[in-house]
mmCIF file of C-alpha atoms in Angstrom:
data_model
loop_
_atom_site.group_PDB
_atom_site.id
_atom_site.type_symbol
_atom_site.label_atom_id
_atom_site.label_comp_id
_atom_site.label_asym_id
_atom_site.label_seq_id
_atom_site.Cartn_x
_atom_site.Cartn_y
_atom_site.Cartn_z
ATOM 1 C CA MET A 226 -8.509 -15.358 16.381
ATOM 2 C CA ALA A 227 -7.048 -18.220 17.288
ATOM 3 C CA ALA A 228 -6.947 -19.131 20.897
ATOM 4 C CA GLY A 229 -4.589 -17.513 23.415
ATOM 5 C CA ARG A 230 -2.655 -14.618 21.359
ATOM 6 C CA GLY A 231 -4.223 -11.836 21.407
ATOM 7 C CA GLY A 232 -4.211 -10.750 24.158
ATOM 8 C CA ARG A 233 -2.152 -13.810 26.933
ATOM 9 C CA GLN A 234 1.385 -11.334 27.030
ATOM 10 C CA GLY A 235 -0.153 -7.672 27.286
ATOM 11 C CA ARG A 236 -2.869 -4.523 26.809
ATOM 12 C CA MET A 237 -4.262 -4.467 23.274
ATOM 13 C CA LEU A 238 -4.253 -1.147 21.912
ATOM 14 C CA VAL A 239 -5.464 -0.703 18.386
ATOM 15 C CA VAL A 240 -4.185 2.770 17.596
ATOM 16 C CA PRO A 241 -5.454 5.110 14.882
ATOM 17 C CA LEU A 242 -4.480 4.464 11.084
ATOM 18 C CA LEU A 243 -3.434 7.828 11.647
ATOM 19 C CA LEU A 244 -1.189 6.890 13.688
ATOM 20 C CA VAL A 245 -0.132 4.001 12.549
ATOM 21 C CA GLY A 246 -0.910 2.936 8.893
ATOM 22 C CA LEU A 247 -2.773 -0.292 10.018
ATOM 23 C CA GLN A 248 -5.352 0.469 6.613
ATOM 24 C CA MET A 249 -7.827 -2.240 5.154
ATOM 25 C CA ALA A 250 -8.064 -1.014 1.810
ATOM 26 C CA GLY A 251 -3.952 0.253 1.735
ATOM 27 C CA GLY A 252 -3.011 3.891 1.421
ATOM 28 C CA ALA A 253 0.409 5.278 2.706
ATOM 29 C CA SER A 254 1.479 4.455 6.470
ATOM 30 C CA ALA A 255 3.068 6.706 9.024
ATOM 31 C CA GLY A 256 6.813 6.028 9.927
ATOM 32 C CA ALA A 257 9.567 6.862 11.877
ATOM 33 C CA LEU A 258 12.794 4.981 12.415
ATOM 34 C CA PRO A 259 14.129 2.543 14.355
ATOM 35 C CA VAL A 260 11.275 0.375 14.486
ATOM 36 C CA VAL A 261 10.909 -3.318 15.331
ATOM 37 C CA ILE A 262 7.564 -5.328 14.565
ATOM 38 C CA ASN A 263 7.267 -8.876 14.742
ATOM 39 C CA THR A 264 4.195 -11.357 14.516
ATOM 40 C CA TRP A 265 1.997 -12.698 17.480
ATOM 41 C CA ALA A 266 1.669 -10.967 21.241
ATOM 42 C CA PHE A 267 5.142 -11.564 22.260
ATOM 43 C CA ARG A 268 5.663 -8.198 24.218
ATOM 44 C CA LYS A 269 8.271 -9.610 25.918
ATOM 45 C CA ALA A 270 10.251 -10.089 22.843
ATOM 46 C CA ALA A 271 9.218 -6.785 21.185
ATOM 47 C CA GLU A 272 11.122 -5.047 24.447
ATOM 48 C CA THR A 273 13.264 -7.306 24.443
ATOM 49 C CA ALA A 274 14.156 -6.156 20.518
ATOM 50 C CA TRP A 275 13.314 -2.309 21.916
ATOM 51 C CA ARG A 276 15.638 -1.949 24.306
ATOM 52 C CA VAL A 277 19.048 -3.387 22.580
ATOM 53 C CA LEU A 278 18.493 -0.366 19.956
ATOM 54 C CA GLN A 279 18.230 2.194 22.464
ATOM 55 C CA LEU A 280 21.332 0.518 24.534
ATOM 56 C CA GLY A 281 23.388 0.704 20.949
ATOM 57 C CA GLY A 282 23.000 -2.319 20.051
ATOM 58 C CA SER A 283 22.579 -3.825 16.920
ATOM 59 C CA GLU A 284 19.946 -4.104 13.913
ATOM 60 C CA LEU A 285 21.274 -7.948 14.510
ATOM 61 C CA ASP A 286 21.660 -7.923 17.817
ATOM 62 C CA ALA A 287 18.426 -7.093 18.101
ATOM 63 C CA VAL A 288 16.719 -9.545 16.143
ATOM 64 C CA GLU A 289 18.727 -12.421 18.133
ATOM 65 C CA ARG A 290 18.305 -11.006 20.944
ATOM 66 C CA GLY A 291 14.207 -10.625 20.684
ATOM 67 C CA CYS A 292 13.602 -14.274 18.843
ATOM 68 C CA GLY A 293 15.632 -15.175 21.895
ATOM 69 C CA GLN A 294 13.596 -14.083 24.670
ATOM 70 C CA CYS A 295 10.751 -15.423 22.780
ATOM 71 C CA GLU A 296 12.730 -19.212 23.356
ATOM 72 C CA ILE A 297 13.511 -18.978 26.641
ATOM 73 C CA ASP A 298 9.851 -17.426 26.886
ATOM 74 C CA GLN A 299 8.774 -20.478 24.665
ATOM 75 C CA CYS A 300 5.669 -18.047 23.285
ATOM 76 C CA ASP A 301 2.891 -20.151 23.018
ATOM 77 C CA GLY A 302 4.845 -23.204 23.179
ATOM 78 C CA SER A 303 5.167 -22.988 19.272
ATOM 79 C CA VAL A 304 8.766 -21.194 20.093
ATOM 80 C CA GLY A 305 11.823 -22.699 21.423
ATOM 81 C CA TYR A 306 11.975 -25.969 23.902
ATOM 82 C CA GLY A 307 9.675 -27.667 25.551
ATOM 83 C CA GLY A 308 6.600 -27.661 22.835
ATOM 84 C CA ASN A 309 5.659 -28.830 19.573
ATOM 85 C CA PRO A 310 6.845 -32.379 19.682
ATOM 86 C CA ASP A 311 6.649 -34.539 16.341
ATOM 87 C CA GLU A 312 5.409 -38.146 15.988
ATOM 88 C CA SER A 313 8.520 -39.658 17.562
ATOM 89 C CA GLY A 314 7.352 -37.296 20.680
ATOM 90 C CA GLU A 315 10.947 -34.936 20.265
ATOM 91 C CA THR A 316 11.352 -31.526 19.943
ATOM 92 C CA THR A 317 13.539 -29.286 17.708
ATOM 93 C CA LEU A 318 14.179 -26.278 16.364
ATOM 94 C CA ASP A 319 14.430 -24.026 12.933
ATOM 95 C CA ALA A 320 15.355 -20.624 13.446
ATOM 96 C CA MET A 321 17.203 -17.917 10.766
ATOM 97 C CA ILE A 322 18.555 -14.819 10.485
ATOM 98 C CA MET A 323 19.166 -12.330 7.777
ATOM 99 C CA ASP A 324 21.495 -9.090 7.171
ATOM 100 C CA GLY A 325 20.443 -6.891 4.838
ATOM 101 C CA ASN A 326 22.872 -5.100 4.159
ATOM 102 C CA THR A 327 24.691 -7.919 3.234
ATOM 103 C CA MET A 328 22.614 -10.298 2.065
ATOM 104 C CA GLU A 329 24.174 -12.796 4.779
ATOM 105 C CA VAL A 330 21.586 -15.992 6.411
ATOM 106 C CA GLY A 331 22.412 -18.391 8.903
ATOM 107 C CA ALA A 332 20.243 -20.847 10.014
ATOM 108 C CA VAL A 333 19.230 -23.538 11.589
ATOM 109 C CA ALA A 334 16.686 -26.525 10.814
ATOM 110 C CA ASP A 335 15.619 -29.542 13.293
ATOM 111 C CA LEU A 336 18.326 -28.654 16.139
ATOM 112 C CA ARG A 337 18.382 -30.543 18.665
ATOM 113 C CA ARG A 338 19.337 -30.415 22.150
ATOM 114 C CA VAL A 339 19.988 -27.266 21.653
ATOM 115 C CA LYS A 340 17.945 -24.589 22.842
ATOM 116 C CA ASN A 341 19.002 -20.705 21.673
ATOM 117 C CA ALA A 342 18.511 -21.747 18.151
ATOM 118 C CA ILE A 343 18.467 -17.907 17.248
ATOM 119 C CA GLY A 344 21.682 -17.861 18.593
ATOM 120 C CA VAL A 345 23.257 -20.852 16.541
ATOM 121 C CA ALA A 346 21.832 -19.377 13.231
ATOM 122 C CA ARG A 347 23.895 -16.331 14.168
ATOM 123 C CA LYS A 348 26.792 -18.395 14.361
ATOM 124 C CA VAL A 349 26.561 -19.603 11.460
ATOM 125 C CA ILE A 350 26.904 -16.309 9.784
ATOM 126 C CA GLU A 351 30.001 -15.292 11.347
ATOM 127 C CA TYR A 352 31.796 -18.700 11.356
ATOM 128 C CA THR A 353 30.953 -20.270 8.530
ATOM 129 C CA LYS A 354 30.531 -19.701 4.851
ATOM 130 C CA HIS A 355 27.329 -21.716 4.488
ATOM 131 C CA THR A 356 24.037 -20.544 4.729
ATOM 132 C CA LEU A 357 22.229 -23.462 6.568
ATOM 133 C CA LEU A 358 22.557 -26.337 8.763
ATOM 134 C CA VAL A 359 20.554 -28.933 9.583
ATOM 135 C CA GLY A 360 20.264 -31.743 11.406
ATOM 136 C CA GLU A 361 22.650 -33.772 14.055
ATOM 137 C CA SER A 362 25.426 -31.908 12.166
ATOM 138 C CA ALA A 363 24.085 -28.666 13.301
ATOM 139 C CA SER A 364 23.240 -29.685 16.772
ATOM 140 C CA LEU A 365 27.410 -31.109 16.112
ATOM 141 C CA PHE A 366 28.048 -27.304 14.715
ATOM 142 C CA ALA A 367 26.627 -25.576 17.881
ATOM 143 C CA VAL A 368 28.608 -27.183 20.606
ATOM 144 C CA LYS A 369 31.277 -26.696 18.749
ATOM 145 C CA MET A 370 30.338 -22.383 19.363
ATOM 146 C CA GLY A 371 29.764 -22.763 22.970
ATOM 147 C CA PHE A 372 26.532 -23.979 23.167
ATOM 148 C CA PRO A 373 24.999 -27.083 25.268
ATOM 149 C CA TYR A 374 23.554 -29.965 25.056
ATOM 150 C CA GLU A 375 20.170 -29.656 26.868
ATOM 151 C CA ASP A 376 16.995 -31.807 26.585
ATOM 152 C CA LEU A 377 14.210 -30.198 25.061
ATOM 153 C CA THR A 378 11.584 -32.135 26.463
ATOM 154 C CA THR A 379 9.620 -31.029 29.221
ATOM 155 C CA GLN A 380 6.787 -32.215 31.268
ATOM 156 C CA GLU A 381 3.970 -30.473 29.434
ATOM 157 C CA SER A 382 5.665 -31.442 25.674
ATOM 158 C CA LEU A 383 5.387 -35.252 26.900
ATOM 159 C CA SER A 384 2.302 -34.577 27.939
ATOM 160 C CA VAL A 385 0.869 -33.599 24.914
ATOM 161 C CA TYR A 386 2.355 -36.282 22.372
ATOM 162 C CA SER A 387 0.119 -38.692 25.165
ATOM 163 C CA LYS A 388 -2.804 -37.126 24.596
ATOM 164 C CA TRP A 389 -2.199 -37.409 20.641
ATOM 165 C CA LEU A 390 -0.958 -41.233 20.857
ATOM 166 C CA ASN A 391 -4.269 -42.343 22.965
ATOM 167 C CA GLN A 392 -6.012 -40.463 20.014
ATOM 168 C CA HIS A 393 -4.864 -42.917 17.452
ATOM 169 C CA CYS A 394 -2.033 -40.288 16.336
ATOM 170 C CA GLN A 395 -5.048 -38.057 14.905
ATOM 171 C CA PRO A 396 -4.218 -35.713 13.394
ATOM 172 C CA ASN A 397 -0.638 -36.358 11.647
ATOM 173 C CA TYR A 398 0.714 -35.711 8.078
ATOM 174 C CA TRP A 399 0.741 -38.689 6.214
ATOM 175 C CA LYS A 400 -1.410 -39.435 3.499
ATOM 176 C CA ASN A 401 -2.150 -41.558 0.906
ATOM 177 C CA VAL A 402 -0.864 -44.812 2.605
ATOM 178 C CA VAL A 403 -0.957 -47.654 3.990
ATOM 179 C CA PRO A 404 -2.383 -49.093 7.197
ATOM 180 C CA ASP A 405 -5.056 -45.690 6.977
ATOM 181 C CA SER A 406 -3.566 -42.450 8.677
ATOM 182 C CA SER A 407 -7.356 -41.281 9.605
ATOM 183 C CA LYS A 408 -7.381 -44.321 11.564
ATOM 184 C CA SER A 409 -3.951 -45.627 12.758
ATOM 185 C CA CYS A 410 -0.805 -44.645 14.107
ATOM 186 C CA GLY A 411 1.167 -46.836 12.003
ATOM 187 C CA PRO A 412 4.042 -48.206 11.045
ATOM 188 C CA TYR A 413 2.705 -46.461 7.319
ATOM 189 C CA LYS A 414 3.893 -47.904 4.105
ATOM 190 C CA ARG A 415 3.412 -46.745 -0.044
ATOM 191 C CA PRO A 416 0.698 -48.839 -0.704
ATOM 192 C CA GLU A 417 0.809 -50.952 -3.575
ATOM 193 C CA LYS A 418 -0.778 -49.000 -5.863
ATOM 194 C CA VAL A 419 -2.184 -45.535 -5.204
ATOM 195 C CA ALA A 420 -5.192 -43.890 -5.557
ATOM 196 C CA SER A 421 -5.761 -41.413 -7.865
ATOM 197 C CA LYS A 422 -7.399 -39.156 -5.641
ATOM 198 C CA GLN A 423 -5.751 -38.161 -2.576
ATOM 199 C CA GLU A 424 -6.648 -39.036 0.993
ATOM 200 C CA GLN A 425 -8.913 -35.982 2.260
ATOM 201 C CA THR A 426 -7.822 -37.321 6.464
ATOM 202 C CA ILE A 427 -8.098 -35.119 9.411
ATOM 203 C CA SER A 428 -4.775 -34.005 9.332
ATOM 204 C CA GLU A 429 -5.155 -30.513 8.082
ATOM 205 C CA ARG A 430 -3.209 -28.670 9.724
ATOM 206 C CA SER A 431 -5.254 -25.862 13.056
ATOM 207 C CA VAL A 432 -4.957 -22.862 13.314
ATOM 208 C CA HIS A 433 -3.968 -23.690 16.714
ATOM 209 C CA ASN A 434 -1.500 -25.883 16.839
ATOM 210 C CA HIS A 435 1.778 -23.857 14.460
ATOM 211 C CA ASP A 436 3.003 -20.222 15.389
ATOM 212 C CA THR A 437 6.614 -18.628 14.858
ATOM 213 C CA ILE A 438 8.087 -15.433 16.044
ATOM 214 C CA GLY A 439 9.328 -13.791 12.901
ATOM 215 C CA MET A 440 10.712 -10.168 13.641
ATOM 216 C CA VAL A 441 11.773 -7.409 11.418
ATOM 217 C CA VAL A 442 13.900 -4.449 12.928
ATOM 218 C CA ILE A 443 15.075 -1.471 10.883
ATOM 219 C CA GLY A 444 17.721 0.903 12.246
ATOM 220 C CA ARG A 445 17.726 4.735 12.453
ATOM 221 C CA SER A 446 19.596 4.630 9.656
ATOM 222 C CA GLY A 447 17.520 2.342 7.547
ATOM 223 C CA THR A 448 19.583 -0.781 7.930
ATOM 224 C CA VAL A 449 17.342 -3.590 7.817
ATOM 225 C CA ALA A 450 17.944 -7.254 9.887
ATOM 226 C CA SER A 451 15.212 -9.573 10.134
ATOM 227 C CA GLY A 452 14.946 -13.849 12.140
ATOM 228 C CA THR A 453 12.193 -15.894 12.674
ATOM 229 C CA SER A 454 12.420 -19.341 15.862
ATOM 230 C CA THR A 455 10.123 -22.056 16.249
ATOM 231 C CA ASN A 456 9.787 -25.325 17.120
ATOM 232 C CA GLY A 457 7.776 -26.077 13.780
ATOM 233 C CA ALA A 458 4.838 -27.797 13.336
ATOM 234 C CA VAL A 459 3.277 -30.377 15.896
ATOM 235 C CA HIS A 460 3.402 -33.599 15.242
ATOM 236 C CA LYS A 461 5.439 -33.032 12.315
ATOM 237 C CA ILE A 462 7.260 -35.883 10.418
ATOM 238 C CA PRO A 463 10.781 -36.161 11.844
ATOM 239 C CA GLY A 464 12.852 -34.300 9.497
ATOM 240 C CA ARG A 465 10.386 -31.923 8.308
ATOM 241 C CA VAL A 466 11.219 -27.920 7.751
ATOM 242 C CA GLY A 467 9.047 -26.067 7.364
ATOM 243 C CA ASP A 468 9.591 -22.285 6.342
ATOM 244 C CA SER A 469 10.958 -20.375 8.991
ATOM 245 C CA PRO A 470 14.574 -21.032 8.582
ATOM 246 C CA ILE A 471 14.223 -20.402 5.016
ATOM 247 C CA ALA A 472 15.750 -16.975 3.188
ATOM 248 C CA GLY A 473 12.863 -15.008 1.237
ATOM 249 C CA ALA A 474 9.818 -17.786 3.036
ATOM 250 C CA GLY A 475 10.402 -17.361 6.770
ATOM 251 C CA SER A 476 12.054 -13.989 6.140
ATOM 252 C CA TYR A 477 13.653 -11.381 4.068
ATOM 253 C CA ALA A 478 15.761 -8.584 4.930
ATOM 254 C CA ASP A 479 17.246 -5.991 2.473
ATOM 255 C CA SER A 480 18.186 -2.586 3.281
ATOM 256 C CA THR A 481 17.386 -1.278 0.042
ATOM 257 C CA ALA A 482 13.817 -1.965 0.016
ATOM 258 C CA GLY A 483 12.633 -3.646 4.012
ATOM 259 C CA GLY A 484 11.953 -6.275 5.650
ATOM 260 C CA ALA A 485 8.982 -9.197 6.118
ATOM 261 C CA ALA A 486 8.292 -12.108 7.685
ATOM 262 C CA ALA A 487 5.381 -14.713 7.461
ATOM 263 C CA THR A 488 3.984 -16.861 10.466
ATOM 264 C CA GLY A 489 1.392 -20.065 10.049
ATOM 265 C CA ASP A 490 1.260 -22.711 7.519
ATOM 266 C CA GLY A 491 4.844 -23.293 6.804
ATOM 267 C CA ASP A 492 4.706 -26.247 4.332
ATOM 268 C CA VAL A 493 1.753 -24.512 2.358
ATOM 269 C CA MET A 494 3.889 -20.921 3.083
ATOM 270 C CA MET A 495 7.056 -20.784 1.560
ATOM 271 C CA ARG A 496 5.724 -22.538 -1.407
ATOM 272 C CA PHE A 497 5.558 -18.694 -2.606
ATOM 273 C CA LEU A 498 8.351 -17.443 -1.064
ATOM 274 C CA PRO A 499 6.298 -14.802 0.572
ATOM 275 C CA SER A 500 8.842 -12.414 2.811
ATOM 276 C CA TYR A 501 10.563 -12.293 -0.501
ATOM 277 C CA LEU A 502 7.825 -11.486 -2.522
ATOM 278 C CA ALA A 503 6.768 -8.568 0.165
ATOM 279 C CA VAL A 504 9.503 -6.823 0.174
ATOM 280 C CA GLU A 505 9.905 -7.074 -3.286
ATOM 281 C CA TYR A 506 6.820 -5.222 -3.470
ATOM 282 C CA MET A 507 7.623 -2.842 -1.655
ATOM 283 C CA ARG A 508 10.373 -2.550 -3.475
ATOM 284 C CA MET A 509 9.439 -1.027 -6.300
ATOM 285 C CA GLY A 510 7.087 1.835 -4.040
ATOM 286 C CA VAL A 511 3.617 -0.472 -2.556
ATOM 287 C CA ASP A 512 2.985 0.780 0.824
ATOM 288 C CA PRO A 513 3.748 -2.809 3.417
ATOM 289 C CA ALA A 514 0.530 -3.035 4.356
ATOM 290 C CA ILE A 515 -0.592 -3.484 0.704
ATOM 291 C CA ALA A 516 2.619 -5.778 -0.006
ATOM 292 C CA CYS A 517 1.001 -8.032 2.909
ATOM 293 C CA GLN A 518 -1.808 -8.230 1.691
ATOM 294 C CA LYS A 519 -1.295 -8.239 -2.247
ATOM 295 C CA VAL A 520 1.290 -11.793 -1.062
ATOM 296 C CA ILE A 521 -1.440 -13.148 1.151
ATOM 297 C CA SER A 522 -3.994 -12.662 -2.437
ATOM 298 C CA ARG A 523 -1.203 -14.698 -4.028
ATOM 299 C CA ILE A 524 -1.057 -17.723 -1.552
ATOM 300 C CA GLN A 525 -5.757 -18.019 -1.730
ATOM 301 C CA LYS A 526 -5.803 -18.321 -5.432
ATOM 302 C CA TYR A 527 -4.048 -21.741 -4.829
ATOM 303 C CA ALA A 528 -4.669 -22.451 -0.705
ATOM 304 C CA PRO A 529 -8.309 -20.325 0.079
ATOM 305 C CA ASN A 530 -8.233 -22.090 3.252
ATOM 306 C CA PHE A 531 -4.701 -21.719 4.764
ATOM 307 C CA PHE A 532 -3.413 -20.609 8.354
ATOM 308 C CA GLY A 533 -1.027 -17.693 7.745
ATOM 309 C CA ALA A 534 -0.036 -14.099 8.548
ATOM 310 C CA VAL A 535 2.777 -11.657 6.923
ATOM 311 C CA ILE A 536 4.308 -8.452 8.383
ATOM 312 C CA CYS A 537 6.089 -5.634 6.299
ATOM 313 C CA ALA A 538 7.912 -2.791 7.048
ATOM 314 C CA ASN A 539 10.029 -0.413 4.318
ATOM 315 C CA THR A 540 12.699 1.376 4.963
ATOM 316 C CA THR A 541 10.944 4.585 6.115
ATOM 317 C CA GLY A 542 9.249 2.963 8.727
ATOM 318 C CA SER A 543 5.967 2.155 7.895
ATOM 319 C CA TYR A 544 4.292 -0.664 8.486
ATOM 320 C CA GLY A 545 1.584 -2.829 8.215
ATOM 321 C CA ALA A 546 0.781 -6.334 8.577
ATOM 322 C CA ALA A 547 -2.371 -9.053 6.340
ATOM 323 C CA CYS A 548 -3.985 -12.481 7.130
ATOM 324 C CA ASN A 549 -6.089 -15.004 5.332
ATOM 325 C CA LYS A 550 -9.500 -14.999 7.174
ATOM 326 C CA ILE A 551 -10.686 -18.770 7.827
ATOM 327 C CA PRO A 552 -12.441 -19.739 10.365
ATOM 328 C CA GLY A 553 -11.166 -19.470 13.942
ATOM 329 C CA PHE A 554 -8.979 -16.644 12.702
ATOM 330 C CA THR A 555 -10.105 -13.281 11.539
ATOM 331 C CA GLU A 556 -8.090 -11.230 12.562
ATOM 332 C CA PHE A 557 -4.073 -11.151 13.863
ATOM 333 C CA HIS A 558 -1.560 -9.011 16.669
ATOM 334 C CA PHE A 559 1.098 -8.085 16.396
ATOM 335 C CA MET A 560 3.833 -6.077 18.623
ATOM 336 C CA VAL A 561 5.248 -2.688 17.022
ATOM 337 C CA SER A 562 8.029 -0.520 18.451
ATOM 338 C CA SER A 563 8.589 3.327 17.350
ATOM 339 C CA PRO A 564 10.089 6.394 18.121
ATOM 340 C CA LEU A 565 5.379 6.817 17.481
ATOM 341 C CA LEU A 566 4.588 5.044 20.317
ATOM 342 C CA SER A 567 4.918 5.307 23.866
ATOM 343 C CA GLN A 568 6.206 1.938 24.522
ATOM 344 C CA PRO A 569 6.060 -1.845 22.305
ATOM 345 C CA THR A 570 1.466 -1.968 21.199
ATOM 346 C CA GLU A 571 0.328 -4.813 20.329
ATOM 347 C CA GLN A 572 -1.571 -3.878 16.919
ATOM 348 C CA VAL A 573 -4.494 -5.780 15.256
ATOM 349 C CA VAL A 574 -6.094 -6.406 11.150
ATOM 350 C CA ASP A 575 -8.721 -7.986 10.947
ATOM 351 C CA CYS A 576 -7.662 -11.009 7.907
ATOM 352 C CA ILE A 577 -8.624 -11.085 3.950
#
């Protein structure tokens, strides 16, 4: 298990299989509504979303407030301000939110100097006819919507950046460039003649350097909403956008079937639209736990060593999760809130 994600935010409870349906071999999982499920052991996010529902808020409200709590808490340094600087030392944010009734999506990517990325994403739904706004223009939109400009840099993010520079900018995300990206900070350029075989450098993503909060909320009536928030891969090339703000990749919601969200190596996972695929499996009647496993298995065929996990829930309140087993990551912790549980509860599934 990646260090720090399993127990830093609260007590873990592995609930009996008959209650929660975290089957390793599939089968029907028990369900009740409403349900809130989110990636990783981000307890305060789960508690916040559940409280919003209990106080009469909408599913979209719960997703926005739950993911927003992680932005405030800087969950694992991978969500919100002050975490995961890019290779120029700046922290930028990606987020999305989806309404499973209307299929509307609001998303922002490469958001600069605005802390509440999921809040800005919600405003994209409410005040525009667009789906995704990016970069400096997304920040200008946020200001028009009343969000303040704020510095996303902290002493912690500066320290991470300084340490990386002192390690000759290792690891990084460049390949097939000169000077050698495994030994130098660049600046890089395309070589005169590209090698026929791609370089294999230490720039492979570590299981410790990137998470996302992904959340699915299903209300008492079966209405589904989902969302994500992240500051992306640490030391990413400026302008990089991963899976988190992409509908069908980072998360997906459809009130006729269910919802799903993904976390991990977004550069790989977004190529397979894992959240969309999981929801389509559930539409066909596949149990959520098995739907998640099928998605992971599909990605494994092309990228057996990818770091990632998926959470799934259907409109009856059944849910599940799955992850890809690699060294250092053998189980996945996630949060569930349900009438069947006395409180938001951390659960765990073994990777496949």
